[in-house]
Coordinates of N, CA and C and ligand atoms in Angstrom, one line a residue:
X11 N -33.2 32.2 41.7 CA -35.0 31.3 41.0 C -34.9 33.1 40.5
X12 N -36.1 32.8 39.7 CA -36.8 33.7 39.3 C -37.8 33.7 39.2
X13 N -38.8 34.1 39.4 CA -40.0 33.1 39.7 C -40.7 34.8 38.9
X14 N -40.8 35.2 38.1 CA -41.3 36.3 37.5 C -42.7 36.6 36.9
X15 N -44.0 37.5 38.2 CA -45.6 37.2 37.6 C -45.4 39.0 36.7
X16 N -46.4 39.0 35.8 CA -46.0 39.8 34.6 C -47.7 40.4 34.7
X17 N -48.2 41.3 35.8 CA -49.2 42.0 35.8 C -49.7 42.9 34.7
X18 N -50.8 43.5 34.5 CA -51.5 44.5 33.9 C -51.8 44.8 32.9
X19 N -52.5 45.4 32.2 CA -54.1 45.7 31.9 C -53.9 44.8 30.0
X20 N -54.2 43.6 29.1 CA -54.5 43.2 28.3 C -54.3 44.5 27.3
X21 N -52.9 44.0 26.3 CA -52.9 44.3 24.8 C -51.3 46.2 26.4
X22 N -51.4 45.4 27.3 CA -49.7 46.0 27.5 C -48.6 45.9 27.4
X23 N -48.7 45.3 26.3 CA -47.5 44.2 26.2 C -46.3 43.0 27.2
X24 N -47.3 42.7 28.2 CA -47.2 41.7 28.8 C -46.4 40.3 28.5
X25 N -47.9 40.1 27.0 CA -47.2 39.1 26.3 C -45.5 39.0 26.3
X26 N -45.4 39.5 24.9 CA -44.5 40.3 24.2 C -43.2 40.6 25.8
X27 N -42.9 40.9 26.6 CA -42.2 41.6 27.1 C -41.7 40.2 27.8
X28 N -42.7 39.0 28.2 CA -42.4 38.0 29.1 C -42.2 37.0 28.1
X29 N -41.9 37.3 27.1 CA -41.1 36.3 26.1 C -40.2 36.5 26.1
X30 N -39.2 37.8 25.9 CA -38.3 38.5 26.2 C -37.4 37.8 27.3
X31 N -38.3 38.5 28.3 CA -37.7 38.3 29.6 C -37.4 37.0 29.8
X32 N -37.5 35.6 29.2 CA -37.7 33.8 29.9 C -36.2 33.8 29.0
X33 N -36.8 34.3 27.5 CA -35.3 34.4 27.0 C -33.7 34.4 27.6
X34 N -34.0 36.0 27.4 CA -33.1 36.7 28.2 C -32.8 35.3 30.0
X35 N -33.2 35.3 30.1 CA -33.6 34.2 31.9 C -33.0 32.8 31.4
X36 N -33.2 32.1 30.1 CA -33.3 30.9 30.2 C -33.9 30.1 30.7
X37 N -35.5 30.4 31.1 CA -36.3 30.1 31.5 C -37.2 30.3 31.4
X38 N -38.2 29.3 31.3 CA -40.1 29.7 30.4 C -40.4 30.9 30.1
X39 N -41.2 31.3 29.8 CA -42.5 31.7 29.4 C -43.9 31.8 29.7
X40 N -44.3 31.2 30.8 CA -45.7 30.9 30.7 C -47.2 31.7 30.8
X41 N -48.2 31.3 30.1 CA -48.6 32.7 29.6 C -50.9 31.4 29.9
X42 N -51.5 31.6 32.0 CA -53.0 30.8 31.3 C -53.6 31.0 30.0
X43 N -54.1 33.0 29.5 CA -54.5 32.1 28.2 C -53.9 31.4 26.9
X44 N -52.1 31.4 27.1 CA -51.9 30.4 26.7 C -52.0 28.5 26.9
X45 N -51.9 28.8 27.8 CA -52.2 26.9 28.4 C -54.1 26.9 28.0
X46 N -54.4 27.3 29.0 CA -55.8 27.9 28.3 C -56.5 27.0 26.8
X47 N -55.4 27.5 26.3 CA -56.2 27.8 24.5 C -55.6 26.4 24.5
X48 N -54.1 25.9 24.9 CA -53.3 25.0 24.3 C -54.3 23.5 24.6
X49 N -54.8 24.1 25.6 CA -55.7 23.1 26.2 C -57.4 22.4 25.3
X50 N -57.4 23.3 25.0 CA -58.5 24.0 23.9 C -58.9 23.4 22.6
X51 N -57.2 23.0 21.9 CA -56.2 22.6 20.8 C -56.3 21.5 20.7
X52 N -56.7 21.0 22.4 CA -56.3 19.2 22.3 C -57.0 18.8 22.4
X53 N -58.7 19.1 21.8 CA -59.6 18.7 22.6 C -59.7 17.6 22.6
X54 N -59.1 18.4 24.3 CA -60.4 17.4 25.5 C -61.5 17.6 26.3
X55 N -61.7 16.6 27.0 CA -62.6 17.6 27.4 C -63.5 19.0 28.3
X56 N -62.3 18.4 28.6 CA -61.8 19.9 29.4 C -61.7 21.6 28.9
X57 N -60.8 20.8 27.6 CA -61.3 21.9 26.6 C -61.9 22.4 25.6
X58 N -63.1 21.5 26.5 CA -64.1 21.4 25.7 C -65.4 23.0 26.2
X59 N -65.0 22.5 27.7 CA -65.9 23.1 28.6 C -64.8 24.9 28.6
X60 N -63.9 24.7 27.9 CA -62.8 26.3 28.4 C -63.5 26.5 27.1
X61 N -63.0 26.4 26.0 CA -63.8 26.9 24.8 C -64.9 27.7 25.1
X62 N -66.5 27.5 26.4 CA -67.0 28.0 26.0 C -67.9 28.7 26.8
X63 N -66.0 29.0 28.0 CA -65.6 30.5 28.3 C -65.1 31.4 27.4
X64 N -64.0 30.9 26.6 CA -63.3 31.8 26.3 C -64.0 32.4 25.2
X65 N -64.9 32.2 24.4 CA -64.9 31.6 23.5 C -66.8 33.0 23.2
X66 N -67.1 32.6 24.7 CA -67.2 34.3 25.2 C -67.5 35.5 25.5
X67 N -65.7 35.8 25.4 CA -65.0 37.0 26.3 C -65.1 36.5 28.0
X68 N -65.7 36.0 28.1 CA -65.8 34.8 29.3 C -64.5 35.0 30.2
X69 N -64.5 35.4 31.7 CA -63.2 34.1 33.0 C -63.4 32.5 32.1
X70 N -62.6 32.5 32.4 CA -62.8 30.6 32.7 C -62.2 30.2 34.5
X71 N -63.5 29.5 34.8 CA -63.4 29.1 35.8 C -61.9 29.0 36.7
X72 N -61.9 30.0 37.7 CA -60.6 29.8 39.4 C -60.4 28.2 39.2
X73 N -61.2 27.4 39.3 CA -60.6 26.0 40.4 C -59.6 25.2 37.9
X74 N -60.8 25.8 37.3 CA -60.0 24.9 36.3 C -58.7 26.1 35.9
X75 N -58.6 26.8 35.9 CA -57.7 28.1 35.4 C -56.2 27.4 36.2
X76 N -57.1 26.7 37.4 CA -55.6 27.6 38.6 C -55.1 25.6 37.7
X77 N -55.7 24.7 38.0 CA -55.6 23.2 37.9 C -54.2 23.4 37.0
X78 N -55.2 24.0 35.9 CA -53.9 23.7 34.6 C -52.8 24.1 34.2
X79 N -53.0 25.9 34.9 CA -51.8 26.0 35.5 C -50.4 25.2 36.8
X80 N -51.2 24.6 37.7 CA -50.8 23.7 38.7 C -49.7 22.1 37.5
X81 N -50.7 22.1 36.8 CA -50.2 20.8 36.4 C -48.6 21.9 35.4
X82 N -49.0 21.9 34.5 CA -47.8 23.2 33.8 C -46.9 23.7 35.2
X83 N -47.2 23.3 35.7 CA -46.2 23.5 37.0 C -45.5 22.5 37.5
X84 N -45.7 21.9 37.3 CA -45.5 20.1 38.0 C -44.2 19.8 36.9
X85 N -43.8 20.3 35.7 CA -42.8 19.6 34.1 C -41.4 20.6 34.8
X86 N -40.5 19.5 34.0 CA -39.2 20.3 34.5 C -38.6 20.9 34.2
X87 N -39.1 21.9 32.5 CA -38.5 22.7 32.6 C -39.0 24.3 33.5
X88 N -40.5 24.2 34.5 CA -39.5 25.1 35.4 C -38.8 25.0 36.8
X89 N -37.9 24.0 36.7 CA -38.1 23.6 37.9 C -36.3 24.5 38.0
X90 N -36.0 25.5 37.3 CA -35.1 26.5 37.5 C -35.8 27.7 37.7
X91 N -37.1 28.0 37.5 CA -38.2 29.1 37.2 C -38.9 29.1 36.5
X92 N -39.2 31.1 36.7 CA -40.5 30.4 35.0 C -41.1 32.1 35.3
X93 N -41.3 33.3 34.3 CA -42.4 34.3 33.6 C -43.7 33.3 33.8
X94 N -44.6 34.0 34.3 CA -46.0 34.1 34.5 C -46.8 35.4 34.0
X95 N -48.2 35.0 32.5 CA -48.1 36.1 31.7 C -49.8 35.9 32.4
X96 N -50.8 36.5 33.0 CA -51.7 36.7 33.4 C -52.9 35.8 34.7
X97 N -52.1 35.7 35.6 CA -52.2 34.8 36.8 C -51.3 35.3 38.1
X98 N -51.9 36.0 39.2 CA -53.7 35.3 39.4 C -54.0 37.4 38.6
X99 N -55.2 37.2 38.3 CA -56.2 38.5 37.8 C -57.0 39.6 39.0
X100 N -57.0 38.2 40.0 CA -58.5 39.5 41.3 C -58.0 38.7 42.3
X101 N -58.2 38.5 43.2 CA -58.3 38.4 44.8 C -58.5 36.6 44.9
X102 N -59.4 36.2 44.5 CA -59.6 34.9 44.3 C -58.6 34.0 44.1
X103 N -58.2 34.2 42.6 CA -56.8 33.3 42.4 C -55.3 34.2 43.0
X104 N -55.7 35.4 43.4 CA -54.8 35.6 44.8 C -54.0 34.4 45.7
X105 N -55.1 34.0 46.4 CA -55.3 33.4 47.5 C -55.4 31.6 47.5
X106 N -55.9 31.5 46.2 CA -54.9 29.9 45.5 C -53.5 29.6 45.0
X107 N -53.4 32.0 44.1 CA -52.0 31.2 44.2 C -50.7 31.0 45.4
X108 N -51.5 31.4 45.9 CA -50.3 31.6 47.8 C -50.4 29.6 48.3
X109 N -50.9 29.1 47.7 CA -51.0 27.6 48.0 C -50.7 26.7 46.9
X110 N -49.7 27.8 45.8 CA -48.5 26.8 45.2 C -47.8 27.9 44.0
X111 N -47.6 29.2 44.4 CA -46.5 30.3 43.6 C -45.5 31.1 44.9
X112 N -44.8 30.7 45.0 CA -43.7 31.7 45.6 C -43.3 32.7 44.8
X113 N -44.0 33.6 44.4 CA -42.6 34.9 43.4 C -41.9 35.4 44.0
X114 N -40.9 36.0 43.0 CA -39.6 36.2 43.4 C -40.1 37.7 43.9
X115 N -40.9 38.3 42.4 CA -40.8 39.3 42.0 C -42.7 40.2 41.2
X116 N -42.4 40.9 41.2 CA -43.8 40.9 40.4 C -44.0 42.0 39.4
X117 N -44.0 42.1 38.6 CA -43.7 43.3 37.4 C -45.2 43.5 37.1
X118 N -44.8 44.8 37.1 CA -46.6 45.7 37.0 C -46.2 46.0 35.2
X119 N -46.5 46.5 34.0 CA -46.9 47.1 33.5 C -48.2 47.6 33.1
X120 N -47.9 49.6 33.2 CA -48.4 50.4 33.0 C -49.1 51.3 31.7
X121 N -49.9 50.4 31.7 CA -50.5 51.8 30.5 C -52.0 51.9 29.9
X122 N -52.0 53.4 29.4 CA -53.3 54.2 29.3 C -54.4 53.2 28.7
X123 N -55.6 52.8 29.7 CA -57.0 52.5 28.7 C -56.6 52.4 26.8
X124 N -56.8 54.0 27.3 CA -56.5 53.9 25.7 C -56.2 53.6 24.5
X125 N -54.7 53.6 25.5 CA -53.2 52.5 25.0 C -53.8 51.2 24.5
X126 N -54.5 50.7 25.6 CA -54.0 49.1 25.8 C -55.3 49.0 25.0
X127 N -56.5 49.6 24.9 CA -57.5 49.5 24.0 C -57.0 49.0 21.8
X128 N -56.6 50.2 22.5 CA -56.0 50.9 20.5 C -55.1 49.2 20.3
X129 N -54.3 48.5 21.3 CA -53.3 47.7 20.1 C -53.9 46.7 21.0
X130 N -55.1 46.0 21.4 CA -56.2 44.6 21.0 C -56.4 44.7 20.1
X131 N -56.7 46.0 19.9 CA -57.5 45.4 18.1 C -56.8 46.1 17.3
X132 N -56.0 45.8 16.6 CA -54.8 46.1 15.8 C -55.1 44.4 16.3
X133 N -54.2 43.7 17.7 CA -54.2 42.4 17.1 C -55.3 41.3 17.0
X134 N -56.5 42.3 17.7 CA -58.0 41.4 16.8 C -57.8 41.6 15.7
X135 N -57.4 41.8 14.6 CA -57.8 41.7 13.6 C -56.5 40.7 12.7
X136 N -55.3 40.8 13.4 CA -54.2 40.4 13.0 C -54.4 39.1 13.1
X137 N -55.2 39.2 14.7 CA -55.2 37.1 14.7 C -56.3 37.0 14.8
X138 N -57.4 37.5 14.7 CA -58.6 37.2 14.2 C -58.8 35.4 15.5
X139 N -58.5 36.5 16.7 CA -59.2 36.1 17.8 C -60.7 35.7 18.1
X140 N -61.0 35.0 18.3 CA -62.8 34.2 18.6 C -63.4 35.8 19.5
X141 N -62.6 35.7 20.8 CA -63.0 36.4 21.7 C -62.8 38.7 22.2
X142 N -61.8 38.5 21.2 CA -61.9 40.4 20.7 C -63.1 40.9 20.4
X143 N -64.2 40.4 20.6 CA -64.9 41.8 20.1 C -65.2 42.9 21.0
X144 N -65.2 43.8 20.5 CA -65.4 45.0 20.7 C -64.9 45.2 22.5
X145 N -67.2 44.3 22.5 CA -67.9 44.3 23.2 C -66.5 43.8 24.8
X146 N -66.1 42.5 24.4 CA -65.6 41.3 25.5 C -64.6 41.7 25.7
X147 N -64.0 43.2 24.6 CA -62.7 43.8 25.2 C -62.8 44.6 25.9
X148 N -64.2 45.8 26.6 CA -64.5 46.4 27.6 C -64.5 46.0 28.1
X149 N -65.6 44.4 27.8 CA -65.7 43.7 29.4 C -64.2 43.7 30.2
X150 N -63.4 43.0 28.9 CA -61.9 42.8 30.6 C -61.4 43.8 30.5
X151 N -61.7 45.3 30.0 CA -60.5 46.2 30.4 C -61.0 46.2 31.7
X152 N -62.6 46.9 31.5 CA -63.3 46.7 32.9 C -62.4 46.2 34.2
X153 N -63.0 45.3 34.0 CA -62.9 43.8 34.9 C -61.5 43.3 35.4
X154 N -60.1 44.3 34.4 CA -59.0 43.5 34.5 C -58.5 45.1 35.7
X155 N -59.3 46.2 35.2 CA -59.6 47.5 36.0 C -58.5 47.0 37.4
X156 N -60.3 47.2 37.6 CA -61.0 46.8 39.1 C -60.5 45.3 39.8
X157 N -60.7 44.6 39.2 CA -59.7 43.8 40.1 C -58.6 44.1 40.6
X158 N -57.6 44.2 39.6 CA -56.0 43.3 40.0 C -55.6 44.5 40.6
X159 N -56.6 45.7 41.6 CA -56.3 46.6 41.9 C -56.1 46.2 43.0
X160 N -56.9 45.5 43.7 CA -56.0 44.0 45.3 C -55.3 43.9 45.3
X161 N -54.9 42.9 44.6 CA -53.9 41.7 44.2 C -52.4 42.9 43.7
X162 N -52.5 43.4 43.6 CA -51.4 44.7 42.9 C -51.2 44.8 44.0
X163 N -52.0 45.6 45.7 CA -51.5 45.9 46.8 C -51.3 44.4 47.5
X164 N -51.4 43.4 47.4 CA -51.2 43.0 48.2 C -49.4 42.1 47.8
X165 N -49.2 42.2 46.5 CA -48.3 42.1 46.8 C -47.3 43.3 46.9
X166 N -47.4 44.5 47.1 CA -46.7 45.2 46.9 C -45.9 45.3 48.3
X167 N -47.3 45.1 49.1 CA -47.2 45.2 51.0 C -46.0 43.4 50.9
X168 N -46.4 43.0 50.3 CA -45.2 41.9 50.4 C -44.0 42.7 49.8
X169 N -44.0 43.6 49.2 CA -42.1 44.3 49.1 C -41.8 43.9 47.4
X170 N -43.4 42.5 46.9 CA -42.8 42.2 45.6 C -43.2 43.2 44.0
X171 N -43.2 44.7 43.7 CA -43.9 44.6 42.9 C -42.8 45.8 42.4
X172 N -42.8 46.0 41.3 CA -41.9 46.8 40.3 C -43.4 47.3 39.0
X173 N -42.8 48.8 39.2 CA -43.8 49.0 37.8 C -43.3 49.8 36.8
X174 N -43.2 49.2 35.8 CA -43.0 50.1 35.1 C -43.7 50.5 34.0
X175 N -43.6 51.6 33.4 CA -44.2 52.6 31.7 C -44.1 51.3 30.8
X176 N -45.4 51.3 30.5 CA -45.5 50.2 29.1 C -45.9 50.6 27.9
X177 N -45.5 52.2 27.7 CA -45.3 53.1 26.4 C -44.3 53.4 26.0
X178 N -44.5 53.0 24.4 CA -43.1 53.5 24.3 C -43.1 52.3 23.0
X179 N -40.9 52.0 22.8 CA -41.2 51.0 22.2 C -41.0 49.4 22.6
X180 N -41.2 48.3 22.2 CA -40.7 47.4 22.4 C -39.6 47.2 23.6
X181 N -38.5 47.2 22.3 CA -37.2 47.4 22.7 C -36.4 48.5 25.1
X182 N -37.1 49.6 24.0 CA -37.2 50.7 25.6 C -37.8 50.0 26.7
X183 N -39.1 49.4 26.4 CA -40.0 48.6 27.5 C -39.3 48.0 28.3
X184 N -38.4 47.1 27.8 CA -37.7 45.9 28.4 C -36.7 46.1 28.4
X185 N -35.6 47.2 28.2 CA -34.7 47.5 28.7 C -35.6 48.8 30.6
X186 N -36.7 48.8 30.6 CA -36.0 49.5 31.6 C -37.1 48.6 32.7
X187 N -37.6 47.1 32.5 CA -37.0 45.7 32.8 C -35.8 45.4 33.4
X188 N -36.0 45.6 32.8 CA -34.3 44.9 33.4 C -33.9 45.4 34.3
X189 N -33.9 47.2 33.9 CA -33.3 47.6 34.6 C -34.0 47.8 36.1
X190 N -36.1 48.1 36.3 CA -35.8 48.0 37.9 C -35.5 46.7 38.1
X191 N -35.9 45.4 37.3 CA -35.1 43.6 38.2 C -33.5 43.9 38.2
X192 N -33.0 44.8 37.9 CA -32.0 44.2 38.2 C -30.8 43.5 37.5
X193 N -31.4 43.7 36.4 CA -31.2 42.4 35.5 C -30.1 43.2 34.1
X194 N -28.7 43.1 34.5 CA -27.7 43.3 33.1 C -28.0 43.0 31.4
Ligands
LIG22 P1 -54.8 36.2 27.1 O1 -54.7 35.2 26.7 O2 -54.5 36.8 28.5 O3 -55.7 37.7 27.4 O4 -56.4 35.2 27.9 C1 -57.5 34.4 27.2 C2 -58.4 34.3 27.7 O5 -57.8 32.8 28.7 C3 -59.3 35.1 28.3 O6 -59.8 36.0 27.9 C4 -60.3 34.2 29.3 O7 -61.3 33.9 29.5 C5 -58.9 32.8 30.1 N1 -58.1 33.4 31.0 C6 -56.5 33.7 30.6 N2 -55.8 33.5 32.1 C7 -57.2 34.3 33.5 C8 -57.8 33.6 34.2 N3 -55.8 33.7 35.3 N4 -58.7 33.1 35.3 C9 -59.4 33.5 34.2 N5 -59.4 32.8 32.6 C10 -58.9 33.1 31.9

């Protein structure tokens, strides 16, 4: 069974590659960003609370993020595995993840800061995302760099990490991922 976590800076192509990998393996691609946005779109009280963080470009508190993710993981379609993008992003979430996630592999997509910044700005323009102001992008990138390092170290100690160069055509990156994961 594949339970694959995808880590990497925003704008690394994680979401795109998660979707491709999920299609190939016939398992769902989950993303905490999408799960949180879906909760916002539902108009629930929790969704309104979540929106207040996302709209400012802030992280959603761990308790809320974990509970939304945990709830999603109880649905039938993840029984045969899943790809997860966006969690755990820092040590507190790693500790929380230990209680309900047992990844079989952790994929790290490596892209230089300038490249991810360029891609995020392009995406912000296309999607008109309220959280993608230049200031919030800089803040998220800096946070991501600092805070994910120890998480990656932990998973590396467990022998679960595979690092892939994320610069290049989408097909090329996909091929590199298939290779490191041993997927034909
Ligand atoms: P993303 O789609 O990964 O760019 O996430 C969009 C927004 O959702 C982020 O800016 C955060 O506000 C929130 N978010 C996504 N994943 C997490 C997480 N693991 N922890 C806290 N907030 C998150």
